[in-house]
Tab-separated table of C-alpha atoms in Angstrom:
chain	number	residue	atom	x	y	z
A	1	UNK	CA	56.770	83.304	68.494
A	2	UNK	CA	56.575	85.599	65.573
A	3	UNK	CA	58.666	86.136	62.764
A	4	UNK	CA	60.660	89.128	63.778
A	5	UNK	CA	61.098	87.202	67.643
A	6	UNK	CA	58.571	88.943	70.072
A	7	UNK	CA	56.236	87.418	72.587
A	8	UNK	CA	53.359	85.927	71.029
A	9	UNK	CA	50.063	85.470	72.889
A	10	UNK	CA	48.161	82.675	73.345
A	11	UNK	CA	44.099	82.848	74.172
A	12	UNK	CA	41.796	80.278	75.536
A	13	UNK	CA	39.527	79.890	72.502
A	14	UNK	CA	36.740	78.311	75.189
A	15	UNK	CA	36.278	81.465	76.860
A	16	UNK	CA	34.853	83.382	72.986
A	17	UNK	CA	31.258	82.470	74.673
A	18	UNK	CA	28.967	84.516	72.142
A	19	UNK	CA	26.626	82.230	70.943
A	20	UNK	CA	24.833	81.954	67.236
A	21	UNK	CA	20.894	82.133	66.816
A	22	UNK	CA	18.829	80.773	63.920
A	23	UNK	CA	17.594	83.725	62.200
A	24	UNK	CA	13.574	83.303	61.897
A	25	UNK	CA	13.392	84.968	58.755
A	26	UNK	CA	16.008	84.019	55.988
A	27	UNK	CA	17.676	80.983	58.309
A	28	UNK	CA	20.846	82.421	58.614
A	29	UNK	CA	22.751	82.721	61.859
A	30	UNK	CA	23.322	86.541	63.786
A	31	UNK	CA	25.581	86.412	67.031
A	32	UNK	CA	24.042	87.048	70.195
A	33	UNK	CA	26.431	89.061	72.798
A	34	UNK	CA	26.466	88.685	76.652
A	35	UNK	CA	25.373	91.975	78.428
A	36	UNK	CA	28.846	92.665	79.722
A	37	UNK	CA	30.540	92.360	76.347
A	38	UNK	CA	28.288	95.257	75.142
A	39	UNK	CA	29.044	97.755	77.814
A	40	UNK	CA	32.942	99.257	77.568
A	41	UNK	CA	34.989	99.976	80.891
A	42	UNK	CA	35.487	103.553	81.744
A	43	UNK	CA	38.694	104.556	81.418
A	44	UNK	CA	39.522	107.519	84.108
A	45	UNK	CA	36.725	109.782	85.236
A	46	UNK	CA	35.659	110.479	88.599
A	47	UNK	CA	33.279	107.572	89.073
A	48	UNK	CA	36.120	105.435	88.096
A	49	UNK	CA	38.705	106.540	89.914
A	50	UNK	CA	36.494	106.623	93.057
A	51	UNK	CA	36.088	102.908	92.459
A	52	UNK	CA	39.702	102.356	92.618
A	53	UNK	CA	40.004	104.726	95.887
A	54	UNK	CA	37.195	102.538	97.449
A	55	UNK	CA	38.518	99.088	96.464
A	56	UNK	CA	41.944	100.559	97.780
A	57	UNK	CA	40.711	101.447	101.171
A	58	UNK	CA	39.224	98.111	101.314
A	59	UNK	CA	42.665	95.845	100.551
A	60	UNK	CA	44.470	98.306	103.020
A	61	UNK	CA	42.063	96.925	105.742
A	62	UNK	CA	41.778	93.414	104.954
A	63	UNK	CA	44.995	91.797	103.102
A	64	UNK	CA	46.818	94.836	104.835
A	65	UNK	CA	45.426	93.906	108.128
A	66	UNK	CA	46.130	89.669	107.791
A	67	UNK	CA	49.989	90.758	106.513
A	68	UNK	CA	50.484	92.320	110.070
A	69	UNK	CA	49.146	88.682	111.304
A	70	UNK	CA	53.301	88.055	112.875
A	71	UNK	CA	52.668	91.273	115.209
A	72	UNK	CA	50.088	89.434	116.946
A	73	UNK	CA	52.052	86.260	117.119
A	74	UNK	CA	54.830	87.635	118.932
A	75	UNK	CA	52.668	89.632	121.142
A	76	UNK	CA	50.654	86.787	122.385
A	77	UNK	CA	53.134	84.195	122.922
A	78	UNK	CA	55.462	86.760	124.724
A	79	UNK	CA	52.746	88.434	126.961
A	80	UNK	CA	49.040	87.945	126.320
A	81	UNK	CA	48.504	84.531	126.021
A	82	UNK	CA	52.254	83.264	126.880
A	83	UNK	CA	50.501	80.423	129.242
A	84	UNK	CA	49.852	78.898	125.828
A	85	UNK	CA	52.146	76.961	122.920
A	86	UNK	CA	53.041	78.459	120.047
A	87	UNK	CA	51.033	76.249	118.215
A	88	UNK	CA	48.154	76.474	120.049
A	89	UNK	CA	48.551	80.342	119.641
A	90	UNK	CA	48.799	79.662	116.033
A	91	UNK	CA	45.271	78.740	115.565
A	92	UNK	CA	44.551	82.502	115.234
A	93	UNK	CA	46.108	83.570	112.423
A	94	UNK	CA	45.366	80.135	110.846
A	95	UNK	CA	41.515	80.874	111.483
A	96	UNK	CA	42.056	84.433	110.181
A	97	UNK	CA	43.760	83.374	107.127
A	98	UNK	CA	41.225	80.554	106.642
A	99	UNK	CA	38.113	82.274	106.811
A	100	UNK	CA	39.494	84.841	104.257
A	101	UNK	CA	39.972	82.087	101.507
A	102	UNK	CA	37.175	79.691	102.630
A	103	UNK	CA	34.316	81.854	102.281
A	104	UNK	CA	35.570	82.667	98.684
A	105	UNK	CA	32.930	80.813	96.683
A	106	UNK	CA	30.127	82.445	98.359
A	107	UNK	CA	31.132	86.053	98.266
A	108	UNK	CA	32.006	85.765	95.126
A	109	UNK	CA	28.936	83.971	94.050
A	110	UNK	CA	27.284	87.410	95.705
A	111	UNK	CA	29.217	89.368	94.053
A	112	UNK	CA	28.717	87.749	90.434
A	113	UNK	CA	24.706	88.082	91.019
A	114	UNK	CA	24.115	91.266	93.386
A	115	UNK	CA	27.321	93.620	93.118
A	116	UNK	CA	29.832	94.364	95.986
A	117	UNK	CA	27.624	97.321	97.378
A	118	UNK	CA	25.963	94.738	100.400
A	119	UNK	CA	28.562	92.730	100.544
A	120	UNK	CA	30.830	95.310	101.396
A	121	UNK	CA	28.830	97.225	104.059
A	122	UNK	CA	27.966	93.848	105.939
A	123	UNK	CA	31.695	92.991	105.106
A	124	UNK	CA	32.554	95.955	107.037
A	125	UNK	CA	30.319	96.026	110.024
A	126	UNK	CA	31.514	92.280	110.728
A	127	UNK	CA	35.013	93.435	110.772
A	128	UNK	CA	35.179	96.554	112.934
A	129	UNK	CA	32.806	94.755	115.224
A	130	UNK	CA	35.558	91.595	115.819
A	131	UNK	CA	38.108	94.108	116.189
A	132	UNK	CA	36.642	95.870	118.896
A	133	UNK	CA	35.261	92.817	120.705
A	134	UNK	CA	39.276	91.481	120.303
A	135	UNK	CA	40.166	94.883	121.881
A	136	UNK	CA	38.345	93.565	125.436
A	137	UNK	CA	39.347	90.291	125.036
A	138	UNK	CA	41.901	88.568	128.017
A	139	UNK	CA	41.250	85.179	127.350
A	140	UNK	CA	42.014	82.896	124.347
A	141	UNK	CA	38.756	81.780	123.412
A	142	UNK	CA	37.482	85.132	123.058
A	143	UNK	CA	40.847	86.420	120.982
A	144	UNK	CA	40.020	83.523	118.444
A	145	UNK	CA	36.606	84.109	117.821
A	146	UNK	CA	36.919	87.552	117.850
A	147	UNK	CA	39.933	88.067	115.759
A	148	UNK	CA	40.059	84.566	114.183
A	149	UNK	CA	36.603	84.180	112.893
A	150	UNK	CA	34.690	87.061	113.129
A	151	UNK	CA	37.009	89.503	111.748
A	152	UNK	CA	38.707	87.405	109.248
A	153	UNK	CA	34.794	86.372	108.130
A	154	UNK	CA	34.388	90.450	107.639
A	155	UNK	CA	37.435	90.369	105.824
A	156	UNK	CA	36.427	87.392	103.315
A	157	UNK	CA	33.095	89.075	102.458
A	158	UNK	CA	34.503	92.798	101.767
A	159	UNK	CA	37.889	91.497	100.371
A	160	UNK	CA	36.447	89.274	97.317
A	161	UNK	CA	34.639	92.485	94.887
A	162	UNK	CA	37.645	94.218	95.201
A	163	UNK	CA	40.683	92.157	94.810
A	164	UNK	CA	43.193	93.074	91.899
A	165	UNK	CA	45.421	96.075	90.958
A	166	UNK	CA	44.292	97.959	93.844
A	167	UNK	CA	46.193	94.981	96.140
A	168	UNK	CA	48.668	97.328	96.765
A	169	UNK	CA	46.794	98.672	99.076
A	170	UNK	CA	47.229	95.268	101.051
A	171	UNK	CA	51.217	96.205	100.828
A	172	UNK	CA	50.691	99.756	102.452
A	173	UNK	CA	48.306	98.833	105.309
A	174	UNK	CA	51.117	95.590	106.012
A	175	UNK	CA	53.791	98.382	106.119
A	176	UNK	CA	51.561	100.677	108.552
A	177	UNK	CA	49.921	98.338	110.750
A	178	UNK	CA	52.771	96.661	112.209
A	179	UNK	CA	54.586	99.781	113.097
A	180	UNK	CA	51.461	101.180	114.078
A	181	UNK	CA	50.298	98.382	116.447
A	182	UNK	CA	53.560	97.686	118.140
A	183	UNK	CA	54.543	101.419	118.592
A	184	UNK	CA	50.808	102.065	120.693
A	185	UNK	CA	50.540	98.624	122.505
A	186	UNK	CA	53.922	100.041	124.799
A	187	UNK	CA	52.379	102.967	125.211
A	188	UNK	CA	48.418	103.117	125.694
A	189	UNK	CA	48.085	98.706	126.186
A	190	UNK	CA	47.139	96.147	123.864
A	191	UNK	CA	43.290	97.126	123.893
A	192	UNK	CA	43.654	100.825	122.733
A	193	UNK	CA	46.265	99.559	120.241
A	194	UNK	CA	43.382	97.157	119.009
A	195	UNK	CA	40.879	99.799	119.046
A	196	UNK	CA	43.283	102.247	117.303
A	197	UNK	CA	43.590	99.721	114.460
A	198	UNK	CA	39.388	99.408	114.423
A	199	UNK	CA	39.019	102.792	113.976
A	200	UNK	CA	41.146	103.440	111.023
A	201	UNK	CA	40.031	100.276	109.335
A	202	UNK	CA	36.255	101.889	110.471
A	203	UNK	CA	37.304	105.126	108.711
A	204	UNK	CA	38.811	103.743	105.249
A	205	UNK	CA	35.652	101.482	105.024
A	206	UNK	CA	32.921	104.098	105.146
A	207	UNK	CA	35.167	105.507	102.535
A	208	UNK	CA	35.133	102.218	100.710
A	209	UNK	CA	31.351	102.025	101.204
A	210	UNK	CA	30.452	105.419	99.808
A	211	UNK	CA	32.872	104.967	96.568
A	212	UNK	CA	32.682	101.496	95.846
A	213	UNK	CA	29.518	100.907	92.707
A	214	UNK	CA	29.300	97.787	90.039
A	215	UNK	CA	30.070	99.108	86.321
A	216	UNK	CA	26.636	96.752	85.209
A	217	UNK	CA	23.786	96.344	87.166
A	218	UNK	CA	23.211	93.459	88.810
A	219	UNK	CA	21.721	90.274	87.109
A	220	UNK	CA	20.975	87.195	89.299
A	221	UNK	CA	21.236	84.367	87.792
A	222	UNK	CA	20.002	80.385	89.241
A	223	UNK	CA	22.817	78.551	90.869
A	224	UNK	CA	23.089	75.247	89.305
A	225	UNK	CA	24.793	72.211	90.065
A	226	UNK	CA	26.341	71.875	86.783
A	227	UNK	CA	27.501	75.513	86.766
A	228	UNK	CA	29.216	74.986	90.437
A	229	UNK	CA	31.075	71.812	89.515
A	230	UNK	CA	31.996	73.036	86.306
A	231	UNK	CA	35.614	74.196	86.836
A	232	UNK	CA	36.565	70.946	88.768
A	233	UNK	CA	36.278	69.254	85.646
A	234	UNK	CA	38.688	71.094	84.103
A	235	UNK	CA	42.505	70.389	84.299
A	236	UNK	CA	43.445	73.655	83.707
A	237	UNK	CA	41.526	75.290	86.870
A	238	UNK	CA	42.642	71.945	88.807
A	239	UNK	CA	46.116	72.823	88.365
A	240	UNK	CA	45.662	76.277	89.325
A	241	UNK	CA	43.602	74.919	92.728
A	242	UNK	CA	46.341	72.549	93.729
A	243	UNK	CA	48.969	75.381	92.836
A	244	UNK	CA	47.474	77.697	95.407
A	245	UNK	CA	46.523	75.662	97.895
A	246	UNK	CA	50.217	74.377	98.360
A	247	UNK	CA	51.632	77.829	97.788
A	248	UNK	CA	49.395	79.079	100.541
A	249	UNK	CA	51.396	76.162	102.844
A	250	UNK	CA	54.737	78.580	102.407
A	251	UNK	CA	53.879	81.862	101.372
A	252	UNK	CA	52.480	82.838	105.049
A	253	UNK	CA	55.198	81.356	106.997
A	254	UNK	CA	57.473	84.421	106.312
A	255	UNK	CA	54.885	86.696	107.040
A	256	UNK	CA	53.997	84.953	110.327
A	257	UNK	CA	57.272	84.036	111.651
A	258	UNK	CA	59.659	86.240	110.452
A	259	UNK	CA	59.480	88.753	113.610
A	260	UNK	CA	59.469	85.823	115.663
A	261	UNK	CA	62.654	83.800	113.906
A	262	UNK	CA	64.628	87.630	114.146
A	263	UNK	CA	64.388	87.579	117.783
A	264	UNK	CA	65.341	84.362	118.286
A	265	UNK	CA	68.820	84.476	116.021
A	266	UNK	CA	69.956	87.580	117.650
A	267	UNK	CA	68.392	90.428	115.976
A	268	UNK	CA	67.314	93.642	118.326
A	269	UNK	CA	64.151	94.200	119.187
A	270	UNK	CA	64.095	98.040	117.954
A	271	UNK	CA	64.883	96.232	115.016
A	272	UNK	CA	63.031	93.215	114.702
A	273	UNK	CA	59.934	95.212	115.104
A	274	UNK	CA	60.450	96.791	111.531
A	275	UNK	CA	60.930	93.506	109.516
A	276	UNK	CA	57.053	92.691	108.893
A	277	UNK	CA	56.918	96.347	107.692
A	278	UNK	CA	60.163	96.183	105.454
A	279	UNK	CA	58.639	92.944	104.144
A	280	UNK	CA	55.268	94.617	103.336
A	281	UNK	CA	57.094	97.493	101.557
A	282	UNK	CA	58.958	94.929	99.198
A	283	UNK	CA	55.384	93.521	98.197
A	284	UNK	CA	54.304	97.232	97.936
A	285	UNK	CA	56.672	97.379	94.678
A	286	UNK	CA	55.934	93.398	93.945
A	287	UNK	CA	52.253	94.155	93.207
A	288	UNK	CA	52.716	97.372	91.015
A	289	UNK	CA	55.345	96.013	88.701
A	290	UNK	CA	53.704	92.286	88.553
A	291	UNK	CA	50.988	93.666	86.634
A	292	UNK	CA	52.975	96.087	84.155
A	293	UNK	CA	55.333	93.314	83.312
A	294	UNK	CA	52.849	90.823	82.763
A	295	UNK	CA	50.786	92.885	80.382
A	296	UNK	CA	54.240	92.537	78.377
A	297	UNK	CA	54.849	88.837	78.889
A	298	UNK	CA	51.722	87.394	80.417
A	299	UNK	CA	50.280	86.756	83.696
A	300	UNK	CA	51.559	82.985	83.999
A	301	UNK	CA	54.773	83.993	82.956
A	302	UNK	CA	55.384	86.674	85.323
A	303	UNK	CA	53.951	84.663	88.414
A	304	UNK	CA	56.027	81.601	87.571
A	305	UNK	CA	58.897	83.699	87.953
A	306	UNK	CA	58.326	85.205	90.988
A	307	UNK	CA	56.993	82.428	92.854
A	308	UNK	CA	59.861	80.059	91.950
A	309	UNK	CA	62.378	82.920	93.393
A	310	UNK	CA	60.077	83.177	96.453
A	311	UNK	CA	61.048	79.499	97.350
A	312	UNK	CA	63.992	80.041	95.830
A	313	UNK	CA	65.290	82.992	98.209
A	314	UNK	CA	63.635	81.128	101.310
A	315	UNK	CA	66.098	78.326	100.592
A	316	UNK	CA	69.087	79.889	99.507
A	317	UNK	CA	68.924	83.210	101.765
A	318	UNK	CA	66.477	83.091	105.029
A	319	UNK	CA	67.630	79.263	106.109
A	320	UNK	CA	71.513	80.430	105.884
A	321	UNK	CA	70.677	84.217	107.338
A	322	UNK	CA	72.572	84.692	110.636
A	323	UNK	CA	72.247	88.134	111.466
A	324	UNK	CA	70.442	91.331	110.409
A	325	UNK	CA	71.603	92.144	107.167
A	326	UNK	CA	70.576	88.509	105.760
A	327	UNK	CA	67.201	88.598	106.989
A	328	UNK	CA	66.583	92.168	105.618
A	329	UNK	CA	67.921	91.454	102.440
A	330	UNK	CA	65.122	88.061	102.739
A	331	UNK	CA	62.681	90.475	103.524
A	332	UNK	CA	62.568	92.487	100.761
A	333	UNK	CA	63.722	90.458	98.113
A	334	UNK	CA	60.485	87.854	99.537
A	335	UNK	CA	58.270	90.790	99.570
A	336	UNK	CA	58.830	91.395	96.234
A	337	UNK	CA	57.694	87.918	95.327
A	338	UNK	CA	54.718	87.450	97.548
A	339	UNK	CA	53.569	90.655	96.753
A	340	UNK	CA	53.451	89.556	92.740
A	341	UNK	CA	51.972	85.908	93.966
A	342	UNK	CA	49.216	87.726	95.302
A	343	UNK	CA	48.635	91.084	92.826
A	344	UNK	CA	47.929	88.458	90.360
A	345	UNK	CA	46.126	85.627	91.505
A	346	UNK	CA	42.993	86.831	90.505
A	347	UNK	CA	44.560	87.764	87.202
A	348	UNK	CA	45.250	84.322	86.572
A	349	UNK	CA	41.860	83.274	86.805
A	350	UNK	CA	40.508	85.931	84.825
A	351	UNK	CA	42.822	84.336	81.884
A	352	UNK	CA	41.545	80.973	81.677
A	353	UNK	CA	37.591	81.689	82.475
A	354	UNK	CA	34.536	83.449	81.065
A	355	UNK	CA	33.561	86.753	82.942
A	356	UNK	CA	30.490	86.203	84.459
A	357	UNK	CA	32.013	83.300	86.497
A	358	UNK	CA	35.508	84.620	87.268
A	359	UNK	CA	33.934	85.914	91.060
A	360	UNK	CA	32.919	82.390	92.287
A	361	UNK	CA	35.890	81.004	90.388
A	362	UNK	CA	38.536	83.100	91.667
A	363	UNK	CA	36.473	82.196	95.256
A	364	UNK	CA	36.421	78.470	94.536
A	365	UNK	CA	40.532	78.582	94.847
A	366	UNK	CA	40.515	80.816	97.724
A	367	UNK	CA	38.156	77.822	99.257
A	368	UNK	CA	40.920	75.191	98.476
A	369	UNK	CA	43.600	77.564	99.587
A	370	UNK	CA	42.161	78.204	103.074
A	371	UNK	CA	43.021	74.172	103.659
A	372	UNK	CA	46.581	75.845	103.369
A	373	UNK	CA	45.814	79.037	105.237
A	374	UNK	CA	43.849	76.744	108.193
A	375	UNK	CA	46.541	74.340	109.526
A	376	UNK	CA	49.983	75.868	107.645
A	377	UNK	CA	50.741	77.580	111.239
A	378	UNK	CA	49.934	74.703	113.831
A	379	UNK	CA	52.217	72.288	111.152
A	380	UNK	CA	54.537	74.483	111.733
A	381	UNK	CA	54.451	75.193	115.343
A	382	UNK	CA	54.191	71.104	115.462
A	383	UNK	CA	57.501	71.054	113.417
A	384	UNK	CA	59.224	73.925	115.644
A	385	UNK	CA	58.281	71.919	118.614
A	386	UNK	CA	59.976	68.617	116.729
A	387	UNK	CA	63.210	70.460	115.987
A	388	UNK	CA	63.699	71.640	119.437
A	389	UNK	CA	62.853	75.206	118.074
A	390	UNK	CA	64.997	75.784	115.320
A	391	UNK	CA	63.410	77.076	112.321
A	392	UNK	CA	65.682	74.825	109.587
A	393	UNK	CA	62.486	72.419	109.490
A	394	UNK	CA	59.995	75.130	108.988
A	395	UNK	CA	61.808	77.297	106.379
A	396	UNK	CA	62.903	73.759	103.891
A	397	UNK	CA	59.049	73.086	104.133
A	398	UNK	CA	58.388	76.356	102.955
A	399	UNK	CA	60.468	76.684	99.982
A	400	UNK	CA	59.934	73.551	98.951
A	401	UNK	CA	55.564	74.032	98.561
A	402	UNK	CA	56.538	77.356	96.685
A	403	UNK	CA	58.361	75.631	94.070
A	404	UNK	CA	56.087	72.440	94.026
A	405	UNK	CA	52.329	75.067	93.566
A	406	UNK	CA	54.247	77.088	91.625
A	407	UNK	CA	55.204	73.576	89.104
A	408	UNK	CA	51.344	73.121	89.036
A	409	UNK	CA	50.050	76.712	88.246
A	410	UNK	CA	52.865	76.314	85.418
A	411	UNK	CA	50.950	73.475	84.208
A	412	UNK	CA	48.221	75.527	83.319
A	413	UNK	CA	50.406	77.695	81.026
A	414	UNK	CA	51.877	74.399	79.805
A	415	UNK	CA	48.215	73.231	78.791
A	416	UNK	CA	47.902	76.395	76.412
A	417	UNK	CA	51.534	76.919	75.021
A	418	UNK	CA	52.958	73.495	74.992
A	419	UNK	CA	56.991	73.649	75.920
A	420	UNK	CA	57.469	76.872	74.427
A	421	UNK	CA	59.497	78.948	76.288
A	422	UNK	CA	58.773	82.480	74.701
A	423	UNK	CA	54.918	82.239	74.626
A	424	UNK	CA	52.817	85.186	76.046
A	425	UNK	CA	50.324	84.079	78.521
C-alpha cells in the first residue's frame, strides 16, 4: 500500500520472460524480446472491433447456449424423456458441460500454435450439426450424443480463442435462449424449437467465422513434455485448478435447477419459465462490471468477492426462499456473481502466466473443471433422490464448494501479496 493509501499492485516477476544474449562482439549482454512483446494491440479500428463482434457471436452460441442447459432439464423430465430419472436425465447437461471444459487443453494448445480461424469453423460445423441431429432425436441415447457430446464438443473447440470480455455475450444468448426455446416448443414442437435454436447459432457463427482473425501470425511451436507438465508444478496454478474444479461443483446447480426447484415450491409456470432468463440478465451486468472493477482493484480481488457472495446468497437466500419474490431476488443477485466467476476466469490465468502459454493453460483448468461439470448433476440428482426430493441437500452442497474453490483461488493471491488486505492483484 502506498504512502498516500491507494491500491498497490503486485506482479509476478516470473512471467518478465525476455531473455539476455552474450553479445559476440564486445561481450556484453542485449535483451532479446518474444515476437508478441514487439507487436502492440490495436486499440479500436474496424479490424478490431470486428474481432470483438466475432468473438461475441461466438460466446452468445456456446456459454449462452450451455446457460439455457435448465430449459432442457425440465423439458425432458416432464415430457420427452419423463420414462427416465432425473438423474439419469442429468447426464446431458453433465456431458455438455464436460466436454466444454475437458477439451480445454487441446483447443487451446491449437489455438496457441495455429490461431482460432480452423478451430472456429470446425468448432462451428460440429455444433450446428449436433443441434440439428438433437432436433430428430426421440430417444435418449440419441439426445445425449447429439446434444451431450457432439454439440458441447463444437462448443469446446469454438469457445476457447474467444473467451474473455466479450463473455457477455454468454449472458445475452442465456437471457434469449430460454425464452426463446420454451415460447416455440408449445407452439411448433420440440424439434422446430431445436432447429430454431440451430439456425440462429448457424447465423451468428458464419458471422463469427468471417470476423474472427489472430493479431500475430501463427507460430507452431514442439509440444514438450516439460512444457505440458509445467504448470502442475506450480502451487500457484494448483490452487487456481482445485479452485475451479470445486467451484464448477456449485456454480451450475443454479443454472440447472433453478426452473425446476420454482415449480416445485409453488411458483407459476408463466413465471417459472422466466427465471433462467432473469438469472442470465444478472450475469449480463456481472461480466461487464467484473472487469472495470478489477482493472481498479485486481482480478483476484474482484473474483474473491463475488464468488464468496455467490455461496454466500445460495445459503442465506435460495435455501430459505419460499415463494417468488425470494427466488427472483436469488436470481439476480446469483447472476451477478456467476456472471463475474466466469468474465474473469481467463483473466486470472492471464495474471499469473507468460503469454504464449495462457491458451493451453487457461484449457488445462477447464480440463480439471469438467471433473466438476461431468458428474455435479447426477450427485445431485443422487442427493435429490436421498432427500425424498427436497432441494435443502442440493443447495448446502452448493454453497458450501463456492466458498471452499473460492478459499483456494484466494490462495493464489495469498502466494503474491502475503495477508495484506489492500493489495492490487
Amino acid at each position: 500500500m502506498s504512502t498516500d493509501g491507494t491500491l498497490t499492485e503486485t506482479h509476478d516477476p516470473s512471467l518478465i520472460n525476455s531473455t539476455n544474449s552474450p553479445d559476440s562482439e564486445n561481450g556484453t549482454h542485449k535483451e532479446v524480446i518474444p515476437e508478441w512483446k514487439k507487436s502492440k494491440a490495436p486499440d479500436g479500428g474496424l479490424a478490431a472491433w470486428s474481432v470483438v463482434l466475432g468473438s461475441w457471436c461466438v460466446l452468445f452460441c456456446t456459454f449462452g447456449w450451455i446457460n439455457s442447459v435448465g430449459v432442457f432439464q425440465n423439458y425432458y423430465e416432464s415430457t420427452l424423456l419423463s420414462q427416465y430419472s432425473a438423474s439419469t436425465i442429468a447426464w446431458i447437461p453433465s456431458l455438455q458441460i464436460f466436454f466444454m471444459y475437458a477439451m480445454g487443453p487441446v483447443s487451446g494448445h491449437l489455438y496457441d500454435n495455429y490461431g482460432p480461424r480452423y478451430s472456429v469453423l470446425f468448432g462451428s460445423l460440429l455444433h450446428v450439426f449436433g443441434l440439428m441431429m438433437c432436433s430428430i432425436s426421440t430417444k435418449y441415447y440419441q439426445i445425449l450424443l447429439s446434444q451431450g457430446v457432439c454439440s458441447a464438443i463444437g462448443v469446446s473447440i469454438i469457445f476457447q480463442p474467444t473467451y474473455g470480455l466479450m463473455s457477455t455475450g454468454s449472458s445475452v444468448g442465456g437471457v434469449i435462449f430460454p425464452i426463446m426455446i420454451q415460447q416455440l416448443i408449445p407452439e411448433v414442437g420440440f424439434a422446430w424449437a431445436m432447429r430454431a435454436g440451430a439456425f440462429v447459432i448457424l447465423f451468428l457463427l458464419t458471422t463469427a467465422n468471417l470476423t474472427i482473425r489472430s493479431r500475430l501470425p501463427p507460430s507452431p511451436r514442439p509440444v514438450s513434455r516439460a512444457a505440458l507438465t509445467q504448470p502442475l508444478k506450480e502451487t500457484k496454478m494448483l490452487l487456481v485448478i482445485a479452485g475451479f474444479t470445486l467451484l464448477t461443483f456449485g456454480v451450475y446447480i443454479p443454472i440447472d435447477y433453478l426452473v425446476v426447484e420454482g415449480l416445485s415450491s409453488g411458483i407459476s409456470t408463466n413465471l417459472s419459465q422466466y427465471l433462467l432468463a432473469i438469472l442470465n440478465a444478472g450475469s449480463f451486468f456481472g461480466r461487464l462490471g467484473a472487469g472495470m472493477i478489477a482493472d481498479q482493484i485486481g482480478t483476484y480481488n474482484v473474483f474473491a468477492v463475488v464468488c464468496y457472495l455467490a455461496g454466500i446468497f445460495i445459503l442465506a437466500i435460495w435455501i430459505p426462499a419460499t415463494g417468488a419474490a425470494g427466488t427472483i431476488v436469488f436470481a439476480v443477485l446469483f447472476g451477478c456473481c456467476s456472471g463475474a466467476y466466469v468474465s474473469l476466469a481467463a483473466a486470472l490465468v492471464v495474471k499469473i502466466s507468460p503469454l504464449p502459454q495462457i491458451g493451453y493453460r487457461v484449457g488445462l483448468i477447464f480440463l480439471f473443471a469438467s471433473i466438476g461439470g461431468l458428474t455435479t448433476n447426477p450427485i445431485d440428482g443422487a442427493i435429490l433422490s436421498h432427500d425424498n426430493g427436497t432441494y435443502l441437500g442440493m443447495k448446502v452442497f452448493a454453497g458450501v464448494l463456492l466458498l471452499a474453490g473460492t478459499t483456494c483461488v484466494f490462495g493464489t493471491r495469498l502466494l503474491y501479496t502475503g495477508l495484506k488486505l489492500v493489495a492490487k492483484f
